[in-house]
mmCIF file of C-alpha atoms in Angstrom:
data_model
loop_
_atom_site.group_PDB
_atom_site.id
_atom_site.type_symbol
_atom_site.label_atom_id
_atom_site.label_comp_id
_atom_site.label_asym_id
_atom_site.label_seq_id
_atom_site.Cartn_x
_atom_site.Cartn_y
_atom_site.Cartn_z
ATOM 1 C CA UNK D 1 -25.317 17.387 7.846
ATOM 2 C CA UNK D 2 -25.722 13.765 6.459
ATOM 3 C CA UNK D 3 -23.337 11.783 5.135
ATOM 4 C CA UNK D 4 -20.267 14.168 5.417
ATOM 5 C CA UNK D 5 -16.660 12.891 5.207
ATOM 6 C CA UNK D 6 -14.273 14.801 7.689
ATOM 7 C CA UNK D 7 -10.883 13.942 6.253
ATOM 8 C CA UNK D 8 -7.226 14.674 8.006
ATOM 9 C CA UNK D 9 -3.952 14.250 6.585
ATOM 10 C CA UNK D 10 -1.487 13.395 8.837
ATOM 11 C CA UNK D 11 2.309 12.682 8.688
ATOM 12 C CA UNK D 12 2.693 11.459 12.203
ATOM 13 C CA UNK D 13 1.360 8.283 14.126
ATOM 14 C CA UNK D 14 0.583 10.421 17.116
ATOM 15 C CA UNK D 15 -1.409 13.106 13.963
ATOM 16 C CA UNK D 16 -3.412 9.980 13.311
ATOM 17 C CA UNK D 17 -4.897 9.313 16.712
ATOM 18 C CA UNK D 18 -5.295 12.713 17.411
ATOM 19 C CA UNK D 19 -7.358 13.121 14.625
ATOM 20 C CA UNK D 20 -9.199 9.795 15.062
ATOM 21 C CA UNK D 21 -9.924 11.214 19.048
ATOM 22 C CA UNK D 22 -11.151 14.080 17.509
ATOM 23 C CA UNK D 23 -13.681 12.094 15.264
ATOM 24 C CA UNK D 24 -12.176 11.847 11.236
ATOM 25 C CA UNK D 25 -13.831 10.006 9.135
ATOM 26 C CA UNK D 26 -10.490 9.262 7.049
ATOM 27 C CA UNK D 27 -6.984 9.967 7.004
ATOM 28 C CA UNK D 28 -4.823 10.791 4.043
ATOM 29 C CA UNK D 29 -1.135 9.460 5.143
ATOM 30 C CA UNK D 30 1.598 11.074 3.958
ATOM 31 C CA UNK D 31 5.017 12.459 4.827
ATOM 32 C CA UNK D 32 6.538 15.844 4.726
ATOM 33 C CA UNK D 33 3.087 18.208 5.466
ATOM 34 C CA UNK D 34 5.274 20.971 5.612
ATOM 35 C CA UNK D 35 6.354 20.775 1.891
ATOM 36 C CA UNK D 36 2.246 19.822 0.795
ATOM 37 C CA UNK D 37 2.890 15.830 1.528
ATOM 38 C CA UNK D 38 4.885 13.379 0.286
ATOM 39 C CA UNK D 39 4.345 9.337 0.040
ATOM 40 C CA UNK D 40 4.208 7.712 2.967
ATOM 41 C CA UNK D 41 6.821 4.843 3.675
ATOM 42 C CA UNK D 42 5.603 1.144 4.399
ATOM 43 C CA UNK D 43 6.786 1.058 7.490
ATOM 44 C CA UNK D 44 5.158 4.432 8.629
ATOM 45 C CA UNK D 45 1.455 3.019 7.410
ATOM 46 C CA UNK D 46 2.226 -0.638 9.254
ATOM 47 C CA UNK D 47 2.630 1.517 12.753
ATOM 48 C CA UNK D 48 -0.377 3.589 11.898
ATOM 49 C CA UNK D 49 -2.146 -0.264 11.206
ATOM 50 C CA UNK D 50 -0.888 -0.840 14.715
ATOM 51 C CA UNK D 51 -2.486 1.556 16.952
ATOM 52 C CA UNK D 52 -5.596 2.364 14.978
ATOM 53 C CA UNK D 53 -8.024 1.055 12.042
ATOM 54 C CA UNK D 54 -9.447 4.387 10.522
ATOM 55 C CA UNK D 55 -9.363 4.442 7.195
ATOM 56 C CA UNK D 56 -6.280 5.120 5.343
ATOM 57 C CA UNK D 57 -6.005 6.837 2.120
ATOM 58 C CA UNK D 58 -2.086 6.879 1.020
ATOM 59 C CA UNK D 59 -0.840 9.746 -0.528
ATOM 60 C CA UNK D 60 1.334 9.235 -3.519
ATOM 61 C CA UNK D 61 3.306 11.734 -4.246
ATOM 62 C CA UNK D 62 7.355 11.314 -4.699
ATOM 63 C CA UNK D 63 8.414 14.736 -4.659
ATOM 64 C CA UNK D 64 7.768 18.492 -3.860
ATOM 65 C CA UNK D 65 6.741 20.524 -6.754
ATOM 66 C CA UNK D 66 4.676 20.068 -10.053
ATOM 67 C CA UNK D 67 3.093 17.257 -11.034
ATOM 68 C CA UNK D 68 4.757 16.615 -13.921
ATOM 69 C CA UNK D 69 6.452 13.711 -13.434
ATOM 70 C CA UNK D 70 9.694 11.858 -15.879
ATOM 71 C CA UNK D 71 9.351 8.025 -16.635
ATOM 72 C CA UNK D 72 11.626 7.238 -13.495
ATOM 73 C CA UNK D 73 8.920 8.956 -11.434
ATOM 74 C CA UNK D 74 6.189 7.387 -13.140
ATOM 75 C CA UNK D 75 7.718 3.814 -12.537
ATOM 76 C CA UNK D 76 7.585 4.746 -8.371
ATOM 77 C CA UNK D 77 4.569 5.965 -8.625
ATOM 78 C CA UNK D 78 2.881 2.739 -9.971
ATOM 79 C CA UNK D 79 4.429 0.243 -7.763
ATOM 80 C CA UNK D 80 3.763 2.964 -4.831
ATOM 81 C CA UNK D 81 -0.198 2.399 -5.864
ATOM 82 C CA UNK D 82 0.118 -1.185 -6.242
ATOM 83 C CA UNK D 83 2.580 -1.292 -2.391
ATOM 84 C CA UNK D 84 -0.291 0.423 -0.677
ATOM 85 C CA UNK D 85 -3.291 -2.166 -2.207
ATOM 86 C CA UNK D 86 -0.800 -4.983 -1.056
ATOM 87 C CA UNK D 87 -0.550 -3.390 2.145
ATOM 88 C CA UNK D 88 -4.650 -3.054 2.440
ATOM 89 C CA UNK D 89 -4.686 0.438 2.401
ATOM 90 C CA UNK D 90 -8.444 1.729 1.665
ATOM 91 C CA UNK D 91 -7.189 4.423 -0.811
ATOM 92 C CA UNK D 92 -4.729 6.362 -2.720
ATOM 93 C CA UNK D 93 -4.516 10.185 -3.595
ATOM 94 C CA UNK D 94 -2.841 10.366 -7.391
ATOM 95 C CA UNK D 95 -2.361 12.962 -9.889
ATOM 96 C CA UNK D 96 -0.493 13.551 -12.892
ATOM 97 C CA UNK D 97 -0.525 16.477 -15.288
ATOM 98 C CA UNK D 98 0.649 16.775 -19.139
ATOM 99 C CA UNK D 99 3.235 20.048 -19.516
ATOM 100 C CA UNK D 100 0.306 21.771 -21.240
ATOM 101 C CA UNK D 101 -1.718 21.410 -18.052
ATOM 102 C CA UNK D 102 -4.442 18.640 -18.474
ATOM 103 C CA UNK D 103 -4.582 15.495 -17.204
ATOM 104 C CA UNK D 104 -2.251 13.126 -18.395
ATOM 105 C CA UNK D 105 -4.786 10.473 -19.165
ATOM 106 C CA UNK D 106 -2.684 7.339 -20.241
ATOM 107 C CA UNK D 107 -0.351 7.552 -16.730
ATOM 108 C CA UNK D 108 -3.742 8.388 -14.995
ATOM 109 C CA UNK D 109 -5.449 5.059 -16.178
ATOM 110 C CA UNK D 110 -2.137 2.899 -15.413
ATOM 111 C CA UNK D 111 -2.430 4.416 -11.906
ATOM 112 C CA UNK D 112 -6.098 3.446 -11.657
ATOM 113 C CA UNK D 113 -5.312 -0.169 -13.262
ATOM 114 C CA UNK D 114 -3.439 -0.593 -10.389
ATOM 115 C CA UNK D 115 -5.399 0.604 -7.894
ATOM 116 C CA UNK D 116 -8.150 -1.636 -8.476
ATOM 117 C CA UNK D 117 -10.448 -1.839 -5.990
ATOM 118 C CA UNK D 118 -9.413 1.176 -4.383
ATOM 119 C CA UNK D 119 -11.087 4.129 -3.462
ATOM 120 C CA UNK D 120 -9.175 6.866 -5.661
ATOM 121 C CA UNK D 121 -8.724 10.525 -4.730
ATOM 122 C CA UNK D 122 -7.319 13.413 -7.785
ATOM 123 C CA UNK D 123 -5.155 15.125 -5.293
ATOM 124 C CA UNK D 124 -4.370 18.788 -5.387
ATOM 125 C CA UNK D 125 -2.668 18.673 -9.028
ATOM 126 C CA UNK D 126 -6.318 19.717 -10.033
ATOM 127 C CA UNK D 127 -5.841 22.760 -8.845
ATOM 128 C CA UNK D 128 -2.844 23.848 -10.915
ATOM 129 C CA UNK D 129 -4.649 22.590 -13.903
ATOM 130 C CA UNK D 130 -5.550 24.649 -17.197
ATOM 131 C CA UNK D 131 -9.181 23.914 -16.758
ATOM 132 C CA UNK D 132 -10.670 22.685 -13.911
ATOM 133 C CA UNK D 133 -14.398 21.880 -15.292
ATOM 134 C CA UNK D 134 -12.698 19.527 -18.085
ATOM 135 C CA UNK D 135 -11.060 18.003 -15.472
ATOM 136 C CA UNK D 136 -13.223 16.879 -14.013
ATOM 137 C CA UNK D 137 -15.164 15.140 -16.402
ATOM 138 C CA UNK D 138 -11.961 12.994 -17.118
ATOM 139 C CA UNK D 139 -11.679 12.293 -14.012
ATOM 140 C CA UNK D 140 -15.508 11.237 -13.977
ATOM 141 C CA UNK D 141 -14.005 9.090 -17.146
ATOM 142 C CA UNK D 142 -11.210 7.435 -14.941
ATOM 143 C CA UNK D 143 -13.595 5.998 -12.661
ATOM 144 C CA UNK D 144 -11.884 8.550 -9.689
ATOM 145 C CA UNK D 145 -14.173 8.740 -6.814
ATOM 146 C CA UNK D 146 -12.988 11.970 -5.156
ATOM 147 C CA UNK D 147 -11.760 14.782 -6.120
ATOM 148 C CA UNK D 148 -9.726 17.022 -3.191
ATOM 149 C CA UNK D 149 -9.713 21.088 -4.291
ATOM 150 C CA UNK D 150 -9.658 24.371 -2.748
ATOM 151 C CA UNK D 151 -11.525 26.109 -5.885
ATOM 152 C CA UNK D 152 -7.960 26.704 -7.690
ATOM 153 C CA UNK D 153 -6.726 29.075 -5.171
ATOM 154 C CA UNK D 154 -4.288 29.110 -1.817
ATOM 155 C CA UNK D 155 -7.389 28.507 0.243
ATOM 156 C CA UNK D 156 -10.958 27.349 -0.239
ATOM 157 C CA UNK D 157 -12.384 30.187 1.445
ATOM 158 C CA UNK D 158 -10.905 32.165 -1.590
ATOM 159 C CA UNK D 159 -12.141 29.747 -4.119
ATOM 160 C CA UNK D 160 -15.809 28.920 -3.018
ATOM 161 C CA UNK D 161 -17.410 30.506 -6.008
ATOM 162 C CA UNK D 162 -15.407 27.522 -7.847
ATOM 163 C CA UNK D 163 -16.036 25.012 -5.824
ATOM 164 C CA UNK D 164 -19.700 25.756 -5.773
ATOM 165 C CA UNK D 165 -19.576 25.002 -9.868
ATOM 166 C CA UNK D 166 -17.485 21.990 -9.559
ATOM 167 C CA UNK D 167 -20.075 20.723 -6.781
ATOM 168 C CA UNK D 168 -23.003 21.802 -8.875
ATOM 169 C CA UNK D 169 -20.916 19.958 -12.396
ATOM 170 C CA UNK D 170 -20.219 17.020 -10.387
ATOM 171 C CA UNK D 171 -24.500 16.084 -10.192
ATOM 172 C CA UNK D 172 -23.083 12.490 -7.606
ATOM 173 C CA UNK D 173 -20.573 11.482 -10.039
ATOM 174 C CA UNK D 174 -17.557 12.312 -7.951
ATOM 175 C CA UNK D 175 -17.234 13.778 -4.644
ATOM 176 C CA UNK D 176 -15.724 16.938 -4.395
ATOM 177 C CA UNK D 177 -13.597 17.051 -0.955
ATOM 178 C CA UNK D 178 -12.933 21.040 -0.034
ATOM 179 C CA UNK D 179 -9.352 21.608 1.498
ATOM 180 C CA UNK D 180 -6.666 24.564 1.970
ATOM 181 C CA UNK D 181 -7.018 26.427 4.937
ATOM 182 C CA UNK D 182 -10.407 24.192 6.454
ATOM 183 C CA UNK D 183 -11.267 24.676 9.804
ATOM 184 C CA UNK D 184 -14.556 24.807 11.892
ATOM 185 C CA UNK D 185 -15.660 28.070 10.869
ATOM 186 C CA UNK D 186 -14.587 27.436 7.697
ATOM 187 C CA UNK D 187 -17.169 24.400 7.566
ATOM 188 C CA UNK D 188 -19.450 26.831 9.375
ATOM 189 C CA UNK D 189 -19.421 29.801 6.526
ATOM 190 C CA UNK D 190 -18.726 27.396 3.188
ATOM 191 C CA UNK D 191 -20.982 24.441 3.391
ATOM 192 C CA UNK D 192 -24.125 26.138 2.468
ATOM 193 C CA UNK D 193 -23.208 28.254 -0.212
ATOM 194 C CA UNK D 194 -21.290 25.395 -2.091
ATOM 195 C CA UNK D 195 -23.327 22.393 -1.175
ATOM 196 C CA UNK D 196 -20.148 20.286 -0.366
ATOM 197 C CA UNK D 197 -20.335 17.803 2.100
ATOM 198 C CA UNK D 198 -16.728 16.165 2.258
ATOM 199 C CA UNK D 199 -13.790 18.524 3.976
ATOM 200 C CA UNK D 200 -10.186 17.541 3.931
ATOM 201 C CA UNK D 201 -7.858 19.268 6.890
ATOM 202 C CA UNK D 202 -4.793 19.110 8.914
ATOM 203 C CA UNK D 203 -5.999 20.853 12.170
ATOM 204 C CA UNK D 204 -2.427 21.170 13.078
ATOM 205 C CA UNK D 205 -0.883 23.269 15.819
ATOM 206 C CA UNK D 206 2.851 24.135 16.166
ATOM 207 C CA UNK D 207 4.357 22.349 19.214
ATOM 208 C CA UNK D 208 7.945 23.473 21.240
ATOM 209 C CA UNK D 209 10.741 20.590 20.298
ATOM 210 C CA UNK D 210 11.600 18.697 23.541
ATOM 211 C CA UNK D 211 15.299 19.342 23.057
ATOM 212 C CA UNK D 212 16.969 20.730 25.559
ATOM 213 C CA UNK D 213 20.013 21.432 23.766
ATOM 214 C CA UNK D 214 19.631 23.533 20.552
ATOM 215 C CA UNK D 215 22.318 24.202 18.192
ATOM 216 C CA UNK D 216 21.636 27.810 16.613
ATOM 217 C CA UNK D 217 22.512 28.770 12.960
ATOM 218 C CA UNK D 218 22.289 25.526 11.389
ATOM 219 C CA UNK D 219 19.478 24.578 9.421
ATOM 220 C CA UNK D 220 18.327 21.110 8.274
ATOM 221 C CA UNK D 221 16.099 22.590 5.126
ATOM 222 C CA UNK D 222 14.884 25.129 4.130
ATOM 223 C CA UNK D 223 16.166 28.261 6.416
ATOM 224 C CA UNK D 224 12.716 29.634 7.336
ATOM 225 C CA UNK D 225 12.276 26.320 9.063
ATOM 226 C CA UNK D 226 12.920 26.059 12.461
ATOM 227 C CA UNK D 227 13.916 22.411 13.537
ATOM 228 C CA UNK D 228 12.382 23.091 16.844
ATOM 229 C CA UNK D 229 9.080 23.217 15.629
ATOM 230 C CA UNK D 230 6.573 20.506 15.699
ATOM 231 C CA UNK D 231 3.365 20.315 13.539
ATOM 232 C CA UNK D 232 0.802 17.946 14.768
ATOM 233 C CA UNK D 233 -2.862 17.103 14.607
ATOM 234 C CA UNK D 234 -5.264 18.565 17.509
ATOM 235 C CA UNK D 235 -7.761 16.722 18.506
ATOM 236 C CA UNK D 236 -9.825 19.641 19.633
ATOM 237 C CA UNK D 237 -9.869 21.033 16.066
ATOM 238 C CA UNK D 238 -11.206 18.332 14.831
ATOM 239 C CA UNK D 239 -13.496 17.605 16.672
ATOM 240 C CA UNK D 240 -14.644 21.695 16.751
ATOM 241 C CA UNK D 241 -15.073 20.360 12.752
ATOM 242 C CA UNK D 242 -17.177 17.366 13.268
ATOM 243 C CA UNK D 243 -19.552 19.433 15.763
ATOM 244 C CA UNK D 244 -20.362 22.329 13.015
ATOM 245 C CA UNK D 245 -20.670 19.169 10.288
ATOM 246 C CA UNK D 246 -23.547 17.056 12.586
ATOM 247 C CA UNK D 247 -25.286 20.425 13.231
ATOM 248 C CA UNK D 248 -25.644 21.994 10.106
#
């Protein structure tokens, strides 16, 4: 395959050169994977800058849950945009919806007035939207450049029939990047029956804490949590990805 974006989004330095190892095209940075992602600090992204160049699309997202957001929220999530084009970061991943569940189109163009210059990704908030295929052509109107879905559903294995619409709707005037549940076979079984080309994954595996010492019965979160699990990027996933992507 031509032309194909691998994406990974990582929440970890050492997530970041795995992935890079393993051959990503991009990563989206973000915190807190195990809640969907949350914005990255400044500080975070400046250590990524330090040990590798890939490209960096920042996440911008200031909370768990909808993507509804109040004016307090808004007001982070503009100077968040307009930290990470200071900063020289490539891209950002936005999205904000109205209560009724279309894009909220005047905080969406704010967003893109400061991210000018930018490459632009509509996050995952698409996929909890009322309908997808008008959507899309707003965000064709905002001047976004990617859009990141997995058809609408918990996976994009479950929502290829979707995603084969949006990529046939989309005709080149917006990439549409395939994530939720993306792995090499994945790749393998989706790309020709929905003509996408761009893939967005975490290829993570669960690694053992290296505490020695581990206090039972107290939890820092959320209880089904264990604090003595570790999610990071394998390199050998990834790669397994890029393999299936230059041979098909």
């Amino acid at each position: 395959m031509k032309d194909y974006i691998l994406e990974v989004c990582a929440d970890s330095v050492e997530s970041v050169l795995a992935a890079e190892e393993g051959g990503a095209t991009r990563i989206e940075l973000c915190q807190n994977l195990v809640i969907g992602g949350t914005t990255p600090g400044p500080k975070f992204f400046e250590e990524v800058r330090r040990h590798s160049k890939i490209r960096i699309h920042a996440l911008i997202r200031p909370r768990f849950g909808d993507f509804c957001y109040s004016d307090y929220e808004y007001a982070v999530i503009r100077e968040e945009v307009k930290m990470y084009r200071q900063l020289g970061a490539e891209g950002v991943v936005i999205g904000i919806l109205k209560q009724d569940g279309t894009l909220n189109m005047e905080q969406m163009e704010g967003l893109m007035r400061e991210a000018e210059g930018m490459s632009v990704t509509l996050h995952r908030a698409f996929d909890v939207c009322a309908d997808p295929f008008a959507a899309l052509e707003n965000a064709v109107k905002l001047g976004i450049d990617t859009i990141l879905t997995s058809g609408q559903k918990n996976s994009c294995s479950e929502g290829a029939e979707l995603l084969r619409k949006l990529e046939e709707q989309s005709a080149g005037r917006i990439c549409i990047q395939a994530g939720g549940g993306v792995s090499a076979d994945v790749i393998e079984a989706l790309a020709p029956v929905t003509g996408i080309r761009a893939w967005h994954m975490s290829g993570k595996v669960t690694l053992d804490s290296r505490m020695q010492y581990r206090k039972e019965g107290v939890s820092m979160g959320l209880p089904s949590l264990s604090e003595y699990d570790i999610y990071r990027t394998s390199a050998e996933k990834i790669r397994a990805a890029e393999e299936v992507l230059k041979r098909i």
